[in-house]
Amino acid sequence: MQTSDPNKSHRPGASAGSFDYIVVGAGSAGCVLAYRLVQAGRSVLLLEAGPADNSRFVHMPATFVRVIGTERTWLYETSPQAAAAGRVMHVPQGRTLGGGSSVNAMVYTRGTPADYDDWAQAGCAGWAWSDVLPAFRKAEDNQRLAGPLHGNEGPLRVSDACHRHPLSLAFVKAAQQIGLPYNDDFNGRRQEGVGFYQSTTFEGRRGSTAATYLAAVRSSPLLKVLTGVLVQQVLIEQGNAVGVSYQAADGSQGHALARCEVLLSAGALASPKLLMLSGIGPADHLQSLGLPVRAHAAEVGANFQDHLEVSVYGRCREPISLLGQDKGLSALRHGLEYECFKSGLLTSTVVESGGFFDTSGSGRPDVQFHVLPVLVGDVHREPLPGHGVSLNPCFLRPQSRGRVRLRDAQAATPIDFDGGYLQAQEDVDTLVRGLKLARRILRAPALQQVLSGELLPGPQADLPDTALEEHVRQFAKTVYHPAGTCRLGGDEASVVDLQLRVRGVGRLRVADASVMPRLISANTNAPTIMIAERCAEFVLAGQS
């Protein structure tokens, strides 16, 4: 659908030059794209809205919580969520070199073969497990595991935890005590079980895509990186993407041109926003805001999905949690140990242990646990006081769907964001089953030795389902895994085709979690890197 002048777009401000490729967003996917294209001899402009990743709190694994809420994260807010007790939900996202991989808990999980086979069966030919596994292996440099399921020569460093907190160990033992199997590799032949997560860390440091992929080509004359740059729209001429316009950190306007393609990797909340600002999206919505319609794409911003978790809190008998370890003499001791030896508490990923469990009897895990050796809150919700542990069951395959829209035609205006959280009763029921399992684990001997009791949902052993459901609706929070808003598919209604090309506009692709047709059953960083690896392969194979 074309309701606008197809001729030249306005090119505002000074030019940053012309490049073979422009990559918008220097996050988990964008750094991968830049690396692969530069390695292949192509010139690349990499644009990032946030600052450089030059904070010590980014690179010390245990201090990532200090980055959330700073200039290095976006803090997206939903409209009030009726099914979540009317709460405004908050979804922080990375806003620095490395994006989410610079601010996340570094958990390395891929999902299951069934996740990707489901994609293929739903119309995403070429995205089955057998198709994506080579890209996972190509990316990975695993420090312990090898064989047909793991890579050892990729840029992405994957390692075992350098630090294991006593509460993390107690959880792993307690889960086994109630009959759950131990799993030494959640990315192995089976996902189910309890254990310790491998992480994207190396030598006691965070191994973000900025610290691995991007660092390897940062000095190349083929690469130009601009930070503090807010991209305002993709420039489209005669139906093809030819560049981008942006606002620099000093407020000046600029543009850059792409001789080959523009690649969007701004994330599941920003990529659909940028498409709509560029005139690619639901025609009626764009027209209502006075935006020219370059291509009618009804599903841009639709199909939003996210993982939610809810906490079971236990009180420690002794002050052994992470509370207070970042203050006074404790902080000094940990800091010196880290600076001198790259060891100790600051090498912890905090989310050291967890697991995947089948609570429905379907034969496939439907709940994942993230365990933190501290009482945690949420954005604008203070944690409970004192020392404790948080067992966080999370549903893996949400049924609820939300959507992203524009409020106006300005790039700086926050999105109109309805997460659709907990609208599907099945999502609530899955979290209730997860709560029941977490409460059983909390009462197993290994945790009872270090805990004096349960704080929330409550000390009673047999809480009714109604009370657990109320706890879910009142306290469920994001696991920071937004996805689905630029759906991949073989059908004409999908936003991007099977090679990640935006339908209706040439020389434009999207490569980030927004293209996932359905959220995978695990953390999303490794799958996002896989998507970027495949996108680079498509680009370099000349499939444009």
XYZ file of C-alpha atoms in Angstrom:
544
model
C 0.000 0.000 0.000
C 1.459 3.365 -1.023
C -0.317 6.545 0.038
C 2.711 8.835 0.011
C 5.116 10.311 -2.477
C 7.519 7.477 -3.368
C 10.244 9.866 -4.403
C 13.187 11.059 -2.374
C 12.861 11.334 1.398
C 14.015 14.483 3.165
C 17.596 14.170 4.385
C 17.976 16.457 7.401
C 21.180 17.832 8.892
C 24.790 16.955 8.332
C 25.785 13.687 6.718
C 27.743 11.035 8.619
C 28.729 9.618 5.254
C 27.876 6.605 3.166
C 28.436 2.999 4.231
C 27.693 -0.428 2.846
C 25.462 -1.165 5.837
C 23.866 0.811 8.646
C 23.054 -1.118 11.814
C 20.581 0.587 14.166
C 21.096 -0.542 17.749
C 24.412 -1.780 19.145
C 22.910 -4.409 21.422
C 23.050 -8.187 21.575
C 22.210 -8.430 17.863
C 23.735 -5.219 16.493
C 27.262 -5.965 17.699
C 27.064 -9.407 16.079
C 25.976 -7.911 12.758
C 28.729 -5.298 12.838
C 31.373 -7.941 13.564
C 30.311 -10.363 10.851
C 29.943 -7.671 8.170
C 33.247 -5.989 8.973
C 34.989 -9.366 9.032
C 33.613 -9.924 5.538
C 35.149 -6.661 4.307
C 32.006 -4.480 4.356
C 31.872 -0.957 5.756
C 29.446 -0.511 8.654
C 27.948 2.395 10.593
C 26.753 1.179 14.013
C 24.367 3.550 15.796
C 23.493 3.369 19.507
C 21.139 5.647 21.424
C 22.897 5.146 24.736
C 26.454 5.762 25.949
C 29.490 3.517 25.729
C 29.733 0.462 27.998
C 32.538 2.087 29.997
C 31.033 1.677 33.467
C 32.691 -0.715 35.894
C 29.212 -1.773 36.992
C 28.625 -3.140 33.485
C 31.743 -5.279 33.453
C 31.687 -6.618 37.032
C 29.074 -9.368 36.818
C 27.468 -8.949 40.248
C 26.841 -5.212 39.922
C 24.449 -5.205 36.951
C 21.569 -4.212 39.251
C 23.292 -0.855 39.678
C 22.930 -0.203 35.952
C 19.154 -0.759 35.802
C 17.407 2.608 35.929
C 20.448 4.614 34.844
C 21.187 6.258 31.500
C 22.275 2.822 30.255
C 18.737 1.450 30.247
C 15.426 2.406 28.720
C 12.573 2.132 31.215
C 9.440 1.283 29.261
C 6.085 1.620 31.033
C 2.876 -0.137 30.101
C -0.612 1.241 30.370
C -2.371 0.001 33.547
C -2.718 -3.771 33.214
C -6.220 -4.801 34.206
C -5.319 -8.467 34.693
C -2.295 -7.547 36.845
C -4.203 -5.733 39.595
C -4.336 -2.571 37.491
C -0.597 -2.037 37.837
C 1.650 -0.108 35.470
C 4.334 -2.645 34.555
C 7.939 -1.652 33.878
C 10.217 -3.285 31.301
C 13.858 -2.102 31.469
C 15.923 -2.638 28.312
C 19.594 -2.089 27.496
C 20.673 1.348 26.263
C 24.437 1.073 25.881
C 26.966 -0.746 23.734
C 26.087 -4.410 24.123
C 22.455 -3.579 24.892
C 20.755 -6.264 26.942
C 23.936 -8.339 27.025
C 25.574 -5.484 28.976
C 22.864 -5.188 31.641
C 21.336 -8.675 31.963
C 22.053 -11.505 34.404
C 24.254 -13.231 31.797
C 22.283 -16.511 31.825
C 23.131 -18.585 28.739
C 20.160 -20.707 27.663
C 18.884 -21.351 24.143
C 15.459 -22.930 24.505
C 14.536 -26.402 23.295
C 14.572 -28.015 19.842
C 10.765 -28.109 20.043
C 10.652 -24.290 20.236
C 12.282 -23.894 16.848
C 10.568 -26.894 15.300
C 7.290 -25.215 16.331
C 8.394 -22.101 14.434
C 9.032 -24.164 11.323
C 5.725 -26.016 11.611
C 3.929 -22.677 11.944
C 5.279 -21.510 8.584
C 8.859 -20.428 9.310
C 10.592 -22.832 6.940
C 14.344 -22.838 7.475
C 14.070 -21.992 11.188
C 13.774 -25.501 12.657
C 16.229 -26.696 15.300
C 18.455 -28.324 12.683
C 18.625 -24.946 10.899
C 19.442 -22.760 13.919
C 21.813 -25.084 15.813
C 24.765 -24.307 13.485
C 24.348 -20.592 14.269
C 24.318 -21.262 18.029
C 27.498 -23.313 17.671
C 29.114 -20.706 15.412
C 28.564 -18.022 18.054
C 29.684 -20.040 21.079
C 33.066 -20.479 22.721
C 32.146 -22.786 25.585
C 34.856 -23.140 28.207
C 33.769 -26.629 29.386
C 31.330 -28.282 26.994
C 32.000 -29.524 23.476
C 30.503 -31.945 20.982
C 27.631 -31.704 18.488
C 25.551 -29.324 20.629
C 28.251 -26.803 21.587
C 30.771 -24.563 19.859
C 34.301 -23.795 21.001
C 35.568 -21.320 18.412
C 32.986 -18.504 18.391
C 33.308 -14.975 19.763
C 30.744 -15.463 22.572
C 32.442 -16.692 25.734
C 30.315 -19.108 27.769
C 31.544 -20.435 31.111
C 30.551 -22.003 34.412
C 29.883 -19.799 37.410
C 33.009 -18.474 39.124
C 31.074 -18.087 42.368
C 28.369 -20.183 44.033
C 26.492 -18.584 46.903
C 25.466 -20.856 49.822
C 21.793 -20.058 49.158
C 22.169 -21.032 45.493
C 23.739 -24.332 46.545
C 20.978 -24.917 49.098
C 18.311 -24.427 46.408
C 19.937 -26.948 44.063
C 20.134 -29.518 46.859
C 16.583 -28.817 48.059
C 15.116 -29.307 44.592
C 16.830 -32.681 44.321
C 15.534 -33.620 47.750
C 11.930 -33.382 46.522
C 12.745 -35.583 43.545
C 13.719 -33.154 40.785
C 16.624 -34.309 38.579
C 19.985 -32.563 38.460
C 20.966 -31.135 35.079
C 24.555 -30.241 34.261
C 23.742 -28.641 30.889
C 20.444 -26.861 30.225
C 21.484 -26.601 26.567
C 22.149 -30.322 26.301
C 19.981 -33.213 25.220
C 17.326 -32.435 27.806
C 16.330 -29.162 29.394
C 14.439 -30.413 32.447
C 16.082 -30.365 35.867
C 17.781 -28.192 38.463
C 21.330 -26.898 38.395
C 23.683 -23.988 37.862
C 23.427 -21.784 34.794
C 26.294 -21.287 32.420
C 26.811 -17.605 31.719
C 28.239 -15.210 29.156
C 31.278 -14.407 31.277
C 35.027 -14.910 30.971
C 37.948 -14.388 33.348
C 35.607 -12.998 35.977
C 34.137 -10.396 33.610
C 30.869 -9.958 31.720
C 31.149 -11.219 28.164
C 28.629 -8.968 26.416
C 28.509 -8.808 22.632
C 30.258 -5.443 22.965
C 33.097 -7.000 24.985
C 33.429 -9.939 22.586
C 32.108 -9.431 19.051
C 32.410 -5.650 18.844
C 35.749 -5.455 20.636
C 37.284 -7.726 17.995
C 36.626 -5.217 15.177
C 36.470 -1.925 17.067
C 39.749 -0.679 15.580
C 38.846 -1.596 11.998
C 38.755 1.333 9.532
C 35.618 -0.308 8.073
C 33.634 0.336 11.261
C 32.263 3.604 12.585
C 30.431 3.572 15.927
C 28.297 6.501 17.052
C 26.804 6.557 20.557
C 24.220 8.967 21.923
C 22.393 8.873 18.597
C 18.588 8.643 18.494
C 17.523 7.336 15.098
C 14.325 9.087 14.036
C 13.378 7.228 10.892
C 14.589 5.024 8.092
C 14.952 7.026 4.901
C 13.020 5.393 2.070
C 13.316 6.306 -1.600
C 11.409 4.615 -4.406
C 10.404 1.797 -2.071
C 13.913 1.060 -0.781
C 15.673 1.902 2.464
C 18.602 4.188 1.640
C 19.706 5.400 5.072
C 18.567 6.845 8.386
C 18.017 10.245 9.943
C 18.969 10.832 13.553
C 19.461 13.298 16.369
C 22.929 13.393 17.878
C 23.696 13.765 21.576
C 24.194 17.537 21.172
C 20.734 17.898 19.642
C 21.934 18.379 16.083
C 20.221 16.604 13.202
C 22.071 14.253 10.893
C 21.690 11.473 8.403
C 23.683 8.617 6.953
C 23.309 6.637 3.748
C 23.511 2.883 3.156
C 24.714 1.619 -0.213
C 23.385 -1.882 0.455
C 20.987 -2.275 3.397
C 19.713 -0.861 6.675
C 19.513 -3.414 9.499
C 17.312 -2.721 12.534
C 18.364 -4.351 15.790
C 16.856 -1.948 18.312
C 14.848 -4.549 20.232
C 11.247 -5.695 20.483
C 10.004 -2.340 21.762
C 12.116 0.042 19.686
C 12.287 -1.732 16.309
C 8.503 -1.628 15.699
C 8.487 1.991 16.864
C 11.131 2.903 14.307
C 9.313 1.030 11.540
C 6.125 2.956 12.278
C 7.966 6.285 12.461
C 9.312 5.412 9.008
C 5.828 4.821 7.599
C 5.809 1.022 7.881
C 2.952 -0.286 9.965
C -0.853 -0.335 10.316
C -2.054 2.223 7.763
C -4.961 3.579 9.818
C -2.729 4.094 12.853
C -0.043 5.903 10.854
C -2.557 8.082 9.053
C -4.179 9.072 12.353
C -0.817 10.543 13.392
C -0.177 12.279 10.082
C 2.573 9.884 9.035
C 2.939 8.940 5.369
C 2.283 5.249 4.728
C 5.286 3.743 2.959
C 4.041 0.182 3.425
C 0.907 -1.091 5.129
C 1.973 -3.777 7.626
C -0.843 -4.514 10.057
C 1.227 -6.671 12.416
C 4.006 -4.179 13.158
C 3.849 -3.732 16.937
C 1.398 -6.608 17.402
C 2.075 -10.086 18.866
C 4.001 -8.708 21.882
C 5.046 -11.458 24.307
C 7.135 -11.542 27.462
C 8.127 -13.897 30.256
C 6.759 -13.063 33.703
C 7.958 -14.416 37.027
C 6.673 -14.149 40.582
C 8.675 -14.546 43.790
C 8.456 -16.860 46.757
C 10.451 -15.213 49.543
C 12.208 -17.057 52.381
C 13.769 -15.485 55.481
C 17.376 -16.424 56.321
C 18.246 -17.652 59.815
C 21.607 -15.875 59.588
C 22.647 -12.694 57.685
C 24.140 -14.616 54.746
C 22.295 -13.110 51.764
C 23.691 -10.440 49.430
C 22.056 -7.677 51.455
C 24.646 -5.118 52.583
C 27.542 -6.682 50.694
C 27.833 -3.512 48.593
C 28.382 -1.247 51.609
C 31.175 -0.387 54.020
C 34.057 -2.761 54.707
C 32.295 -5.603 52.901
C 32.196 -3.587 49.690
C 35.858 -2.633 50.095
C 36.897 -6.253 50.652
C 34.935 -7.518 47.653
C 36.232 -4.699 45.468
C 39.857 -5.390 46.362
C 39.456 -9.124 45.756
C 37.931 -8.450 42.374
C 40.454 -5.849 41.255
C 43.438 -7.900 42.399
C 42.380 -11.428 41.490
C 39.139 -11.241 39.418
C 37.576 -13.583 41.964
C 35.060 -13.498 44.788
C 31.507 -12.265 45.150
C 31.708 -9.642 42.403
C 32.244 -12.395 39.824
C 28.806 -13.800 40.694
C 26.052 -13.459 38.114
C 23.631 -13.313 41.105
C 21.219 -15.584 39.205
C 23.579 -18.518 39.664
C 21.078 -21.366 39.932
C 17.662 -22.346 38.670
C 16.020 -24.955 36.530
C 13.314 -26.018 34.107
C 10.302 -28.012 35.266
C 7.194 -29.636 33.821
C 4.394 -28.575 36.168
C 1.524 -29.507 33.830
C 2.509 -33.083 33.027
C 2.784 -32.303 29.322
C 6.219 -33.896 29.000
C 7.848 -30.520 28.313
C 9.030 -27.934 30.871
C 6.613 -25.029 31.179
C 8.262 -23.203 34.108
C 11.786 -21.872 34.594
C 13.245 -20.821 37.959
C 15.619 -17.910 38.506
C 16.966 -18.013 42.078
C 18.527 -14.972 43.735
C 20.331 -15.139 47.109
C 18.657 -11.912 48.252
C 15.142 -10.535 48.677
C 14.275 -8.701 45.445
C 11.668 -6.084 44.619
C 10.801 -4.506 41.294
C 11.024 -1.124 39.620
C 9.271 1.262 42.054
C 8.744 -1.604 44.561
C 11.249 -1.880 47.396
C 12.363 -5.366 48.431
C 11.243 -6.816 51.727
C 13.627 -5.850 54.541
C 16.248 -8.200 55.913
C 18.107 -11.232 54.657
C 16.447 -13.840 52.502
C 16.225 -15.743 49.239
C 13.925 -15.271 46.227
C 12.716 -18.295 44.263
C 11.237 -16.974 41.021
C 9.149 -19.331 38.869
C 8.550 -17.981 35.359
C 6.170 -19.257 32.697
C 7.905 -20.233 29.468
C 5.267 -20.103 26.725
C 2.913 -17.181 27.405
C -0.527 -17.150 25.849
C -1.218 -13.448 26.527
C -0.433 -10.964 23.785
C 0.120 -7.206 23.862
C 0.932 -4.472 21.383
C 3.117 -1.434 20.742
C 1.828 1.757 19.104
C 2.997 5.345 18.659
C 1.625 8.231 20.702
C 2.671 10.772 18.076
C 5.088 11.160 15.195
C 8.089 12.161 17.348
C 10.947 9.720 17.955
C 11.565 11.053 21.474
C 8.001 10.361 22.650
C 7.561 7.145 24.698
C 5.577 4.385 23.019
C 1.943 3.561 23.739
C 2.573 0.126 25.272
C -0.024 -2.410 26.368
C 1.747 -5.575 27.509
C -1.465 -7.588 27.662
C 0.043 -9.191 30.755
C -1.862 -12.077 32.415
C -4.918 -11.653 30.193
C -4.838 -15.386 29.456
C -5.892 -17.417 32.495
C -3.496 -20.145 31.371
C -0.563 -17.842 32.148
C -1.862 -17.241 35.663
C -2.493 -20.957 36.204
C 1.071 -21.795 35.124
C 2.521 -19.291 37.599
C 0.300 -20.694 40.356
C 1.715 -24.170 39.656
C 5.205 -22.652 39.713
C 4.487 -21.065 43.081
C 3.382 -24.405 44.495
C 6.582 -26.035 43.325
C 8.719 -23.206 44.709
C 7.001 -23.468 48.089
C 7.680 -27.220 48.188
C 11.361 -26.636 47.427
C 11.509 -23.910 50.083
C 10.368 -26.454 52.689
C 12.908 -29.146 51.718
C 15.659 -29.920 54.260
C 18.569 -28.133 52.525
C 16.750 -24.803 52.513
C 15.112 -25.328 55.887
C 18.596 -25.542 57.381
C 19.295 -21.942 56.349
C 15.783 -20.446 56.351
C 13.461 -19.709 59.242
C 10.310 -19.589 57.148
C 8.411 -18.212 54.175
C 7.600 -14.500 54.019
C 5.425 -14.387 50.890
C 3.001 -15.617 49.656
C 2.651 -16.611 53.318
C 3.855 -18.903 56.107
C 0.938 -21.342 55.861
C 1.846 -24.553 54.055
C -1.548 -24.998 52.362
C -2.534 -21.660 50.867
C -5.605 -21.873 48.597
C -5.226 -21.326 44.866
C -7.193 -18.089 45.193
C -4.500 -16.635 47.452
C -1.749 -17.769 45.102
C -3.550 -16.271 42.123
C -3.895 -12.978 43.980
C -0.137 -13.082 44.683
C 0.524 -13.635 40.962
C -1.634 -10.728 39.843
C -0.183 -8.420 42.484
C 3.515 -9.249 42.166
C 4.300 -10.865 38.781
C 7.018 -8.947 36.948
C 8.911 -9.084 33.683
C 11.996 -11.240 33.181
C 13.077 -8.648 30.568
C 12.333 -10.848 27.540
C 10.052 -8.788 25.241
C 9.607 -10.366 21.820
C 7.362 -10.887 18.825
C 6.472 -7.388 17.598
C 7.976 -7.776 14.085
C 6.922 -11.348 13.460
C 8.956 -13.633 11.215
C 6.942 -15.778 8.821
C 6.417 -17.264 5.399
C 2.970 -15.697 5.071
C 2.297 -12.278 3.551
C 0.921 -10.923 6.846
C 4.234 -11.407 8.658
C 6.355 -8.292 9.193
C 9.593 -9.887 7.963
C 10.088 -12.781 5.577
C 12.142 -15.899 6.183
C 15.394 -14.000 5.480
C 14.353 -11.200 7.889
C 13.550 -8.739 5.071
C 10.800 -6.247 5.849
C 7.853 -6.894 3.575
C 6.931 -3.977 1.325
C 10.268 -2.149 1.574
C 13.505 -3.200 -0.070
C 16.986 -3.196 1.471
C 15.635 -3.250 5.024
C 15.816 -6.073 7.579
C 15.057 -6.585 11.259
C 17.257 -8.827 13.408
C 16.446 -8.958 17.116
C 13.950 -10.621 19.483
C 11.085 -8.753 17.816
C 11.120 -11.266 14.931
C 10.400 -14.287 17.150
C 6.989 -15.605 16.073
C 6.651 -17.221 19.479
C 8.768 -16.664 22.562
C 11.275 -19.447 23.127
C 11.292 -21.479 26.359
C 14.373 -19.889 27.954
C 16.268 -16.624 28.343
C 16.385 -14.640 25.112
C 19.950 -13.321 24.829
C 21.509 -16.378 23.180
C 18.591 -16.802 20.709
C 18.832 -13.112 19.789
C 22.522 -13.583 19.021
C 21.601 -16.621 16.923
C 19.085 -14.531 14.950
C 21.793 -11.937 14.248
C 24.235 -14.626 13.143
C 21.660 -15.930 10.669
C 20.844 -12.421 9.454
C 24.519 -11.797 8.701
C 24.601 -15.053 6.742
C 21.542 -14.027 4.710
C 23.027 -10.606 3.972
C 26.413 -11.945 2.942
C 24.840 -14.637 0.797
C 23.310 -11.851 -1.291
C 19.701 -12.659 -0.368
C 18.500 -9.084 -0.676
